[in-house]
Short mmCIF file of C-alpha atoms in Angstrom, two decimals:
data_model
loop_
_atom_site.label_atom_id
_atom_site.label_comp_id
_atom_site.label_asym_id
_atom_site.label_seq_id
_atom_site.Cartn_x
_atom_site.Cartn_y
_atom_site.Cartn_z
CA UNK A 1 -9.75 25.53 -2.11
CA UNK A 2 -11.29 27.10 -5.05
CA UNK A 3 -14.72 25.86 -4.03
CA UNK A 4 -14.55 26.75 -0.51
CA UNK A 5 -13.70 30.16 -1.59
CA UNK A 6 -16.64 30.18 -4.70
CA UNK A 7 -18.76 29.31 -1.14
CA UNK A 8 -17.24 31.93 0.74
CA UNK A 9 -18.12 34.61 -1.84
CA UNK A 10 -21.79 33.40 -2.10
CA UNK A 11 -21.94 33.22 2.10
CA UNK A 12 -23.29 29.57 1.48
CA UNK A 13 -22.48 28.79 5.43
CA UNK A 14 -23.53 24.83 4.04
CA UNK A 15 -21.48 25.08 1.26
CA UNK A 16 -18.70 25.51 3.20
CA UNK A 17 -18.98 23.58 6.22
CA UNK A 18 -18.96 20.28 3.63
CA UNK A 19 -15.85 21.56 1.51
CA UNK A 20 -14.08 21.87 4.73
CA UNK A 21 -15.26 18.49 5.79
CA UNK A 22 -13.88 17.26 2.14
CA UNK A 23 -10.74 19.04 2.26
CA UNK A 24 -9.81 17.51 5.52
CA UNK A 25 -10.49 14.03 3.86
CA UNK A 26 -8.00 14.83 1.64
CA UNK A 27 -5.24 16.04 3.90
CA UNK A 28 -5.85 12.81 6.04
CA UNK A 29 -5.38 10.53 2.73
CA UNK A 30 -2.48 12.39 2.15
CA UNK A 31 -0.61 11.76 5.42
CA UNK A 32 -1.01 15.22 6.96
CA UNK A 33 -3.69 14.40 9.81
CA UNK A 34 -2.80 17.68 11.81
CA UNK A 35 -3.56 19.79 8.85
CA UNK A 36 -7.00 17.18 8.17
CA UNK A 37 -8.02 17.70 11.96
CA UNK A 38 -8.09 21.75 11.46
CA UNK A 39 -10.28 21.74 8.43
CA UNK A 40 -12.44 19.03 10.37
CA UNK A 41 -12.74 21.21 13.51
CA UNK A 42 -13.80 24.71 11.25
CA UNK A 43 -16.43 22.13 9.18
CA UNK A 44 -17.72 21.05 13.16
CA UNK A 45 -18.18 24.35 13.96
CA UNK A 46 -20.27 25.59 10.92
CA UNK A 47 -22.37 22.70 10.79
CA UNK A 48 -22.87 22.53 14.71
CA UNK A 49 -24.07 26.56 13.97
CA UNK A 50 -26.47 25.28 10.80
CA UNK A 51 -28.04 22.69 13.24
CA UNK A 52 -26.58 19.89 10.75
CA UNK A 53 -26.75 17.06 12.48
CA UNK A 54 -25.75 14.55 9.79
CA UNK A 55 -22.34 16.66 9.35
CA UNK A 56 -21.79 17.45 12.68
CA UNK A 57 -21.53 13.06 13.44
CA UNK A 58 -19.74 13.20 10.31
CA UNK A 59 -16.81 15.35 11.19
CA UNK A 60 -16.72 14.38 15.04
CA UNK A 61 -15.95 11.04 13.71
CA UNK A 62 -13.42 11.95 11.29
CA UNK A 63 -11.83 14.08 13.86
CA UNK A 64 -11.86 10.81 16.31
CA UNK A 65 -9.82 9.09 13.63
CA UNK A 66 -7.32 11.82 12.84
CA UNK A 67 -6.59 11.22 16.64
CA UNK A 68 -6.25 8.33 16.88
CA UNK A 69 -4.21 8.20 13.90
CA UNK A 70 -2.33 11.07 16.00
CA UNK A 71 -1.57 8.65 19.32
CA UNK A 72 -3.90 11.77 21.43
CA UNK A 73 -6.11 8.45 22.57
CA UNK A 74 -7.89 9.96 25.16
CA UNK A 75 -9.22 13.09 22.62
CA UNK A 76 -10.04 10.47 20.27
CA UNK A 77 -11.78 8.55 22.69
CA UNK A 78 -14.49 11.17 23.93
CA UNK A 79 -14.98 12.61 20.49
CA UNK A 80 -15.39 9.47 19.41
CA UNK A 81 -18.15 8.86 21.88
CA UNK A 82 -19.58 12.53 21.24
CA UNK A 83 -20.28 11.26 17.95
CA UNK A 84 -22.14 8.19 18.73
CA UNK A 85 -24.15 10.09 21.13
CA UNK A 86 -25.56 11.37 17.86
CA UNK A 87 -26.07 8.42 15.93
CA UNK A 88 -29.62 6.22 16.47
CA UNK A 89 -29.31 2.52 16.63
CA UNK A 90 -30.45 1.95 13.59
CA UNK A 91 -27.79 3.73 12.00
CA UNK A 92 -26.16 0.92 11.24
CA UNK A 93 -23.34 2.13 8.82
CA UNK A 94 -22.09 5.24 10.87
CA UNK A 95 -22.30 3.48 14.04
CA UNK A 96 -20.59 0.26 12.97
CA UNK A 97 -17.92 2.84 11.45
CA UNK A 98 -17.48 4.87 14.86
CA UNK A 99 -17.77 1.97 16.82
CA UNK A 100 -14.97 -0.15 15.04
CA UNK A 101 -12.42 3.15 15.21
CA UNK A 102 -13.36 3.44 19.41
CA UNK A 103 -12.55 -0.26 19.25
CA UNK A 104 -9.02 0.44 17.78
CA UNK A 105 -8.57 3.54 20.29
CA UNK A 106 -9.40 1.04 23.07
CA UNK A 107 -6.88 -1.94 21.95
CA UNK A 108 -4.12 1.40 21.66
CA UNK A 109 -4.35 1.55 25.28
CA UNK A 110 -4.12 -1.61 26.23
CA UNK A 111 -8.04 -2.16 27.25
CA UNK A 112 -8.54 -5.22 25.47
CA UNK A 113 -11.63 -6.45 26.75
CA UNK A 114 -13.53 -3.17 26.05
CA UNK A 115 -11.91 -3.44 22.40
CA UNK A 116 -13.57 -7.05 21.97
CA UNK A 117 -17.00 -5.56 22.90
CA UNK A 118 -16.82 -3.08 20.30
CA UNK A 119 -15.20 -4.94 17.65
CA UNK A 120 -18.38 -7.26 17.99
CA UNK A 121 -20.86 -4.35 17.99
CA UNK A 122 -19.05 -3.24 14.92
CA UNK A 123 -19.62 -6.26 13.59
CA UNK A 124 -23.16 -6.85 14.32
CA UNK A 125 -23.85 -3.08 13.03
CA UNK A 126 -22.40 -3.82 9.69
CA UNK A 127 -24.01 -7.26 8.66
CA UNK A 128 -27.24 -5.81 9.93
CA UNK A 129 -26.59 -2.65 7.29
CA UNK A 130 -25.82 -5.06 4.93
CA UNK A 131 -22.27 -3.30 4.51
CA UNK A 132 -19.88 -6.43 3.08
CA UNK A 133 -16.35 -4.01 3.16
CA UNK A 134 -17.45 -3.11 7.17
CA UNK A 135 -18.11 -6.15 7.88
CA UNK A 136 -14.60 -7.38 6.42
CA UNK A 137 -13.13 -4.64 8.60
CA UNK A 138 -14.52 -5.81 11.59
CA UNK A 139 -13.53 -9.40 11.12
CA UNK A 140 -9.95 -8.46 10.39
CA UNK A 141 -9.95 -5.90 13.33
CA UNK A 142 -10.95 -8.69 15.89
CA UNK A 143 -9.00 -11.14 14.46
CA UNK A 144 -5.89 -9.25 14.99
CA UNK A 145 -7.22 -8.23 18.39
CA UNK A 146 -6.99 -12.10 19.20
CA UNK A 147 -3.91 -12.68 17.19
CA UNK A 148 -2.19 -9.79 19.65
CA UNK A 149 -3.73 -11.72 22.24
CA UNK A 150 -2.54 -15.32 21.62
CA UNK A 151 -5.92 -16.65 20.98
CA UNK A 152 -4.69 -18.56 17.76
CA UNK A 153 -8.03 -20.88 16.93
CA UNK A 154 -10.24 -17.33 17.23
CA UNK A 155 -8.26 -15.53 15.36
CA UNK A 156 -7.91 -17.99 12.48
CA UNK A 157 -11.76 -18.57 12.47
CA UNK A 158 -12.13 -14.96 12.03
CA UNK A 159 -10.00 -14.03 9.42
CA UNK A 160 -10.61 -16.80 6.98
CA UNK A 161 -14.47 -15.24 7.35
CA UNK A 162 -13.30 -11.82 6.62
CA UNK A 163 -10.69 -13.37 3.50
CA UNK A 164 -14.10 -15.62 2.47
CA UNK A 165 -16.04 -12.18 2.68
CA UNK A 166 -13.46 -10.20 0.78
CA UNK A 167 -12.97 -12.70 -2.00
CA UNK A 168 -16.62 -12.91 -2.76
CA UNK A 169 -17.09 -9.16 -2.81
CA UNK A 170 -14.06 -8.45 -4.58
CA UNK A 171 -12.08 -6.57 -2.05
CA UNK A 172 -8.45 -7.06 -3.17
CA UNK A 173 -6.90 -5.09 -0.39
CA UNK A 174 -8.66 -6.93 2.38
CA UNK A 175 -7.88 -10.18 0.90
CA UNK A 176 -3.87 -9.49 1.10
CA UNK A 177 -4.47 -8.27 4.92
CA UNK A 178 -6.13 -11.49 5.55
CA UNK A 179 -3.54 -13.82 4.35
CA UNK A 180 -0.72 -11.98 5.97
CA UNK A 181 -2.21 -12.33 9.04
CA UNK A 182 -3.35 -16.38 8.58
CA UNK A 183 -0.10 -16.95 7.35
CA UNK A 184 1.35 -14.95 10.91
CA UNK A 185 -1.37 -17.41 12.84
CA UNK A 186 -0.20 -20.43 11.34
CA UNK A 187 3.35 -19.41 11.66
CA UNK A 188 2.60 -19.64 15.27
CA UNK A 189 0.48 -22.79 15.14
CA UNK A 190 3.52 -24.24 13.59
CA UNK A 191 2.15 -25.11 10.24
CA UNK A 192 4.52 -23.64 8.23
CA UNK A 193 3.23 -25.13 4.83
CA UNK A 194 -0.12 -23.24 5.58
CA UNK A 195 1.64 -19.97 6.45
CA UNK A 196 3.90 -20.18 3.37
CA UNK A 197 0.56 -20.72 1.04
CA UNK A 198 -0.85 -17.66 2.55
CA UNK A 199 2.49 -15.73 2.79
CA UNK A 200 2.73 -16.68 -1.03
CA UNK A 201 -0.90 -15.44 -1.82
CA UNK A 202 -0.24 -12.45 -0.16
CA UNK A 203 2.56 -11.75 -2.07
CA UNK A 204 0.13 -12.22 -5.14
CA UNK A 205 -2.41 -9.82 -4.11
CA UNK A 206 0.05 -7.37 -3.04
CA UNK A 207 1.36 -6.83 -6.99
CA UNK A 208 -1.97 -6.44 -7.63
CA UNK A 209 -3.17 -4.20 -5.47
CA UNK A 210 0.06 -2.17 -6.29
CA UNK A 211 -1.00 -1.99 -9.75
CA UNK A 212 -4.74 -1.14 -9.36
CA UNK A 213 -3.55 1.88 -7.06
CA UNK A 214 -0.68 2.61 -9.68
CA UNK A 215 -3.55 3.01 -12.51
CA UNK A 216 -6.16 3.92 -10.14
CA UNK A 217 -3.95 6.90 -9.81
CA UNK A 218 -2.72 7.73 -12.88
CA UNK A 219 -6.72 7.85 -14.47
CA UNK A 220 -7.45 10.30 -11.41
CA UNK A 221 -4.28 12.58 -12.67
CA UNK A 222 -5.80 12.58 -16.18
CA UNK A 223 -9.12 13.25 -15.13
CA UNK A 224 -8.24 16.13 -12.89
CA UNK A 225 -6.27 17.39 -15.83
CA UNK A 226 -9.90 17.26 -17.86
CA UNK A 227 -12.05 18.89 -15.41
CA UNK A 228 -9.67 21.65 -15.08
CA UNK A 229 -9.61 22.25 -18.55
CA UNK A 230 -13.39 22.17 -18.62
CA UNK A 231 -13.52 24.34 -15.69
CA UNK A 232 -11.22 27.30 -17.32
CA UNK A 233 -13.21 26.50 -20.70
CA UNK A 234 -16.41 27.27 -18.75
CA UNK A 235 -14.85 30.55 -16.70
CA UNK A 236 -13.26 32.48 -20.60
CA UNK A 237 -17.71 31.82 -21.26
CA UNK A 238 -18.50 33.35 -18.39
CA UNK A 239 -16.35 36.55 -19.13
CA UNK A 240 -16.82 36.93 -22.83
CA UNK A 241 -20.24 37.63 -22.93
CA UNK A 242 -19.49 40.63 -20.04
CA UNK A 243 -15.69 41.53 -21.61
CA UNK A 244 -15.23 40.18 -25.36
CA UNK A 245 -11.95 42.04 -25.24
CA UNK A 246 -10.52 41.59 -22.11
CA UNK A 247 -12.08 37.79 -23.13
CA UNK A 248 -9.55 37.40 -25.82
CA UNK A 249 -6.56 38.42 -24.51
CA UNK A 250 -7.34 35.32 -21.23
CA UNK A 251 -8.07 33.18 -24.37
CA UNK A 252 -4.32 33.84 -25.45
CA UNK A 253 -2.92 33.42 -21.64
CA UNK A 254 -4.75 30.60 -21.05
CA UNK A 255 -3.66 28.74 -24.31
CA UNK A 256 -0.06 29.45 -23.19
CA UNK A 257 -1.30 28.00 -19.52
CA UNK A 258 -2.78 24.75 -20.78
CA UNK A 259 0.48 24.30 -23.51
CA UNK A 260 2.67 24.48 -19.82
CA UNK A 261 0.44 22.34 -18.04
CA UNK A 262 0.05 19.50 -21.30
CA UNK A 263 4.36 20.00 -20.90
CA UNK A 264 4.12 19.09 -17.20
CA UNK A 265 1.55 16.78 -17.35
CA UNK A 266 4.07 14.33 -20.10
CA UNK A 267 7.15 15.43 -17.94
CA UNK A 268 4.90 13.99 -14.93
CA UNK A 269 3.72 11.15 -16.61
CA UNK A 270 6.77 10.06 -17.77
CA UNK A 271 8.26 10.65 -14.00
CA UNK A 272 5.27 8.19 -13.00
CA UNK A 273 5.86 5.36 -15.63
CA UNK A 274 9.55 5.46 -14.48
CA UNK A 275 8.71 5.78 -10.40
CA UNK A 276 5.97 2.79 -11.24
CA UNK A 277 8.75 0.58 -12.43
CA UNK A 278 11.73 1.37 -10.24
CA UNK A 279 12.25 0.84 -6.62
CA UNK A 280 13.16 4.34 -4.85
CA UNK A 281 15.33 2.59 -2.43
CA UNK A 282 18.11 0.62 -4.60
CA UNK A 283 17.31 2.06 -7.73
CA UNK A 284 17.02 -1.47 -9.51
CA UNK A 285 13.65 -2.41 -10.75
CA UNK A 286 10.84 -3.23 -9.00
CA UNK A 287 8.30 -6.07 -8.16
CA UNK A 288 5.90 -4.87 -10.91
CA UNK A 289 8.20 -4.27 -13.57
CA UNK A 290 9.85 -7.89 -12.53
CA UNK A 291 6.95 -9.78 -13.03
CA UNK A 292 5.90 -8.34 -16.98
CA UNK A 293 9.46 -8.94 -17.66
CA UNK A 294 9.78 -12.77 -16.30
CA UNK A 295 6.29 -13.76 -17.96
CA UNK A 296 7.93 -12.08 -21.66
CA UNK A 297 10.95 -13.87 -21.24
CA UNK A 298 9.20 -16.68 -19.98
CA UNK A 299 7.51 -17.41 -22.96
CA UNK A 300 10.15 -16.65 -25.59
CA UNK A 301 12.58 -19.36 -23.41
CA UNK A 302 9.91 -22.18 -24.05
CA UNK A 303 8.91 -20.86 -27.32
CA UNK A 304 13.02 -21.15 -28.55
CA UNK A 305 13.95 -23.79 -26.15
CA UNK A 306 16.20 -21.62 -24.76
CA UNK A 307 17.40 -22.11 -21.19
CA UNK A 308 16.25 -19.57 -18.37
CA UNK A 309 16.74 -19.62 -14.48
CA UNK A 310 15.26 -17.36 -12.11
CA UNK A 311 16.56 -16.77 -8.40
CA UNK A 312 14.93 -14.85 -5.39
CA UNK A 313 17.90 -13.58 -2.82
CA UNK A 314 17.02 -13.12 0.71
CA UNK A 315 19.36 -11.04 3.24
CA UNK A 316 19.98 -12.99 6.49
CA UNK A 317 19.00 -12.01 10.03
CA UNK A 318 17.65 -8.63 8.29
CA UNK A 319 15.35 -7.72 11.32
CA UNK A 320 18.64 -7.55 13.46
CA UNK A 321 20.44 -5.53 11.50
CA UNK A 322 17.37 -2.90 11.69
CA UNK A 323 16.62 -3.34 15.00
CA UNK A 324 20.42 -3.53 16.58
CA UNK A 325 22.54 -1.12 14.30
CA UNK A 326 19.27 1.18 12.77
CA UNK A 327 17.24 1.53 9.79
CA UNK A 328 19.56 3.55 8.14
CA UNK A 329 22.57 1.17 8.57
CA UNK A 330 19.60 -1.56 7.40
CA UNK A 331 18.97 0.78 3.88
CA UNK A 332 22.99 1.56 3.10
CA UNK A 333 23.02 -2.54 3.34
CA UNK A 334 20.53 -3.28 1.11
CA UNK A 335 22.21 -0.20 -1.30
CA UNK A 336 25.19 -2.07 -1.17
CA UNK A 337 23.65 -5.41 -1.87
CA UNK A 338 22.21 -4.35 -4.62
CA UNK A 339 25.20 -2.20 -6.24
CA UNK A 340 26.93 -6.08 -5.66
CA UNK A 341 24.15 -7.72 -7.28
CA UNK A 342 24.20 -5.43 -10.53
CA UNK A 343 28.20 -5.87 -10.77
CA UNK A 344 28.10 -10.03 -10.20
CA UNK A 345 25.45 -10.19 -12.88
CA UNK A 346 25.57 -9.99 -16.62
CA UNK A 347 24.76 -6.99 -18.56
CA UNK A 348 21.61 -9.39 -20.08
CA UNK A 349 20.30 -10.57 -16.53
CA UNK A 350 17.51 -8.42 -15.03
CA UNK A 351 18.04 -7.81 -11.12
CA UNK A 352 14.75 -6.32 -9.04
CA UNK A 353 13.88 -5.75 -5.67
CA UNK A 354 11.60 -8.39 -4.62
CA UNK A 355 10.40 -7.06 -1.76
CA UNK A 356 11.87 -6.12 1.72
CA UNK A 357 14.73 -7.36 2.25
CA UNK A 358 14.38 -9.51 -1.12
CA UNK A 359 15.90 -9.47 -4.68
CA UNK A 360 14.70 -11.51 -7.85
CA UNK A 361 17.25 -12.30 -10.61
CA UNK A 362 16.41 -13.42 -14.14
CA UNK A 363 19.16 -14.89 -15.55
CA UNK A 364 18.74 -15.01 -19.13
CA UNK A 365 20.34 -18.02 -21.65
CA UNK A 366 21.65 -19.18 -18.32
CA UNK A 367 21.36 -23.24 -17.49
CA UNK A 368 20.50 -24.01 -13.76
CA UNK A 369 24.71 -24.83 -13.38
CA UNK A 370 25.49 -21.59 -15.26
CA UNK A 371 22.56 -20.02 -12.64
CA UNK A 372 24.03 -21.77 -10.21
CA UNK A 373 27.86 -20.72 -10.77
CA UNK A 374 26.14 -16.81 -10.62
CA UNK A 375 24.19 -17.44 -7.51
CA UNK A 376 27.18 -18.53 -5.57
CA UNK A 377 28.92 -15.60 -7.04
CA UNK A 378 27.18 -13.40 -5.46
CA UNK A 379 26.75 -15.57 -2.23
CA UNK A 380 30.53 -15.54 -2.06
CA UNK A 381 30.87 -11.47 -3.26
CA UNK A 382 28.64 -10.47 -0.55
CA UNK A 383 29.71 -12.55 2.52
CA UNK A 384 33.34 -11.39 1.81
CA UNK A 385 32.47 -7.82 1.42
CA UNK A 386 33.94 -5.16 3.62
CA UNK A 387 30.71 -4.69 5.72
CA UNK A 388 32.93 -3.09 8.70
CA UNK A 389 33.24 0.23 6.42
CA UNK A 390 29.61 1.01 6.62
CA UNK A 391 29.30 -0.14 10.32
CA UNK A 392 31.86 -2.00 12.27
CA UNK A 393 29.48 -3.96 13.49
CA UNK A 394 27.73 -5.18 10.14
CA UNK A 395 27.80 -8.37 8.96
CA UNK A 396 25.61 -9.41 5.69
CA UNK A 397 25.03 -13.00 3.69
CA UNK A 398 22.39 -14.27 1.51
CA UNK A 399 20.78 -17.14 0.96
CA UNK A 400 19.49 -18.02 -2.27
CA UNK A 401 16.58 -19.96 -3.76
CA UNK A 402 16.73 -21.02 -7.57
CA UNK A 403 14.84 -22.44 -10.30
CA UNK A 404 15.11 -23.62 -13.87
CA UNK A 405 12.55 -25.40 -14.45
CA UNK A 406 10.75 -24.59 -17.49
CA UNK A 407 8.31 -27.20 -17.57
CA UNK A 408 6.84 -25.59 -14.98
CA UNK A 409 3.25 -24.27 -15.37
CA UNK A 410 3.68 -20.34 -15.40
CA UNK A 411 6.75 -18.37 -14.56
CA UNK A 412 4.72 -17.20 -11.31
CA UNK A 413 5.16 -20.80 -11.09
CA UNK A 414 8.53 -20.52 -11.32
CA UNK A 415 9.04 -17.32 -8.68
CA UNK A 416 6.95 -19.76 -6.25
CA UNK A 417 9.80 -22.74 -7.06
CA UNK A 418 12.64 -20.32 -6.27
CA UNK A 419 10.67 -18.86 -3.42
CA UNK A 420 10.55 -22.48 -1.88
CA UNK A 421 14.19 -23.50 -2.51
CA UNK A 422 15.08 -20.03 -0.81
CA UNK A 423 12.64 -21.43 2.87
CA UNK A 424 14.92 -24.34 2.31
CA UNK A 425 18.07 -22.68 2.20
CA UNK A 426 17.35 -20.88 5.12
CA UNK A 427 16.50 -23.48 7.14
CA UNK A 428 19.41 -25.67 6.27
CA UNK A 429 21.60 -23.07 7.47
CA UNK A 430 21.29 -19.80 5.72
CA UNK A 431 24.62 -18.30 3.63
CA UNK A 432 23.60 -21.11 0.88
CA UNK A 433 22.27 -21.72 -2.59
CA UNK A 434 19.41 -24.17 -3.05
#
């Protein structure tokens, strides 16, 4: 804002027309895509007026996603192709881009066939730019496409090329949205063992992508931190060599600002570390914090020769529960189950959300029959709970998966075990420990 209004003051017309564009950007990232399509539309406008041509594509294509984004299809659809009126052939990058979005606007509506077309011309745009992460896009997006559509051999074809692409380019993100859906098209196919391998992969790439975006973000809070700092370092300059006086007396407000905003900065940092190792939900700890606490106590168990079993809990029928009695009736379930789980374990056993509808136990000194006396603990606490005082139509039980095997490779290793024994327990049943 302080840019746009530096551009303002100097009447830089350009100036402004691409902070608008940016700010936009940022209101989009940020889940406000009303407030994103506003700045868009003023950045239009002022580069429609400077005869930028390169800007005006720009923001008629970020205005066709913002729509889209919105469900107002048919807007998104003819700004959409007002923008690729404006982009040459050759243009591979843009046009692949616009393309693949008109695509998405198309399969919203139900016009499938017309989606296909332009999922393909996305595609062939971005391997002829030589654009690897476009090109992954595109796969995924007509993959899915024939996922949606029952096309099962397509759609697997596809996606392993887009996970092949993203794995040899590095793109962590679009290798997790790969295997979730491969392990959804072998689900179908029936091949369960190949959908749990992806499924489990997934689940992999996930906790790393989580903690790439957790640091990712944390670096860009310290950096913004340091360019503002710079940036009021360079502005008290500016004004001493004008107004020594009235110079020193900002110095003095200003070291007073940046003594708040260091305060803030640890009280926010500290906020972070805690909100990157707690789930917001259940309040028990969370998949990341789970995983550098298994591999620690991992170790020391083999190290000592000390006995350790880990367990991964998994509510039953949880998609019913959301989809019958409501989400919120699903989240005061999942409360409760973990406010059970907490109170069955010991004070030394770690419990974390998993994931979903999952929780991970680490029970420490504890041999798979001690585990195993625990586990069916909580089966038993949970199946006999009072479930008619938070709806009388609830019902809840868990099934269970353990492991104690320590001569297994990794504890990751281990979680995959559990994992396993928990597929087993469902299918032989469900409301069991195996």
């Amino acid at each position: 804002m302080e840019n746009l209004q530096i551009y303002q003051g100097m009447a830089d017309l350009k100036g402004q027309a691409n902070t608008l564009n940016s700010i936009g950007i940022i209101y989009s990232k940020n889940g406000q895509p009303e407030e994103g399509l506003e700045y868009y539309r003023q950045s239009h406008a002022l580069a429609r007026q400077l005869g930028e041509q390169r800007l005006v594509y720009i923001t008629l294509s970020n205005m066709g996603i913002n729509l889209k984004n919105l469900g107002r299809y048919s807007e998104a659809e003819a700004v959409l192709l007002e923008a690729l009126e404006l982009v040459s052939p050759q243009q591979h990058l843009p046009r692949g881009s616009m393309l693949s979005n008109l695509a998405l606007v198309y399969e919203r509506q139900g016009r499938t066939e017309e989606a296909e077309r332009l999922h393909r011309q996305s595609l062939e745009h971005f391997r002829s730019g030589k654009y690897p992460a476009g090109e992954t896009e595109a796969l995924l997006g007509l993959g899915r496409l024939y996922l949606r559509l029952g096309e099962l051999e397509e759609a697997r074809s596809l996606l392993h090329q887009a996970l092949a692409l993203a794995e040899r380019t590095g793109q962590t993100p679009k290798q997790f949205e790969a295997r979730q859906d491969l392990a959804e098209v072998y689900k179908r196919q029936g091949a369960l063992a190949l959908a749990l391998e992806h499924l489990e992969a997934a689940h992999r790439l996930e906790r790393q992508v989580y903690n790439e975006n957790s640091d990712r973000k944390l670096k860009n809070l310290q950096i913004s931190f340091q360019i503002e700092q710079v940036r009021r370092e360079a502005e008290l300059e500016r004004r001493k060599n004008a107004e020594l006086a009235q110079a020193y007396a900002e110095l003095k407000e200003l070291h007073e600002a940046l003594r708040q905003a260091d305060q803030q900065k640890n009280l926010l940092l500290q906020q972070l570390e805690r909100l990157s190792l707690e789930d917001a939900l259940t309040g028990l700890y969370n998949r990341r914090y789970l995983d550098g606490r298994l591999a620690e106590e991992f170790i020391r168990a083999r190290r000592y020769q000390h006995p350790l079993s880990v367990a991964i809990a998994d509510l039953d029928n949880f998609k019913q529960i959301n989809d019958k009695l409501s989400h919120a009736v699903g989240d005061e379930a999942l409360r409760t189950v973990a406010r059970l789980l907490r109170q069955c374990c010991r004070e030394t056993d770690l419990v974390a959300r998993y994931g979903g509808e999952e929780f991970a136990l680490v029970l420490l000194e504890a041999s798979e029959e001690q585990a195993r006396s625990i586990c069916e603990k909580i089966r038993s606490a949970i199946a006999e709970y009072p479930w008619s005082t938070v709806h009388p139509e609830l019902k809840v039980t868990v099934s269970i998966g353990l492991c104690s095997d320590l001569g297994l490779e990794s504890h990751q290793h281990m979680l995959a075990e559990a994992d396993r024994n928990l597929y087993r327990a469902k299918h032989l049943g469900k409301n069991r420990v195996v």
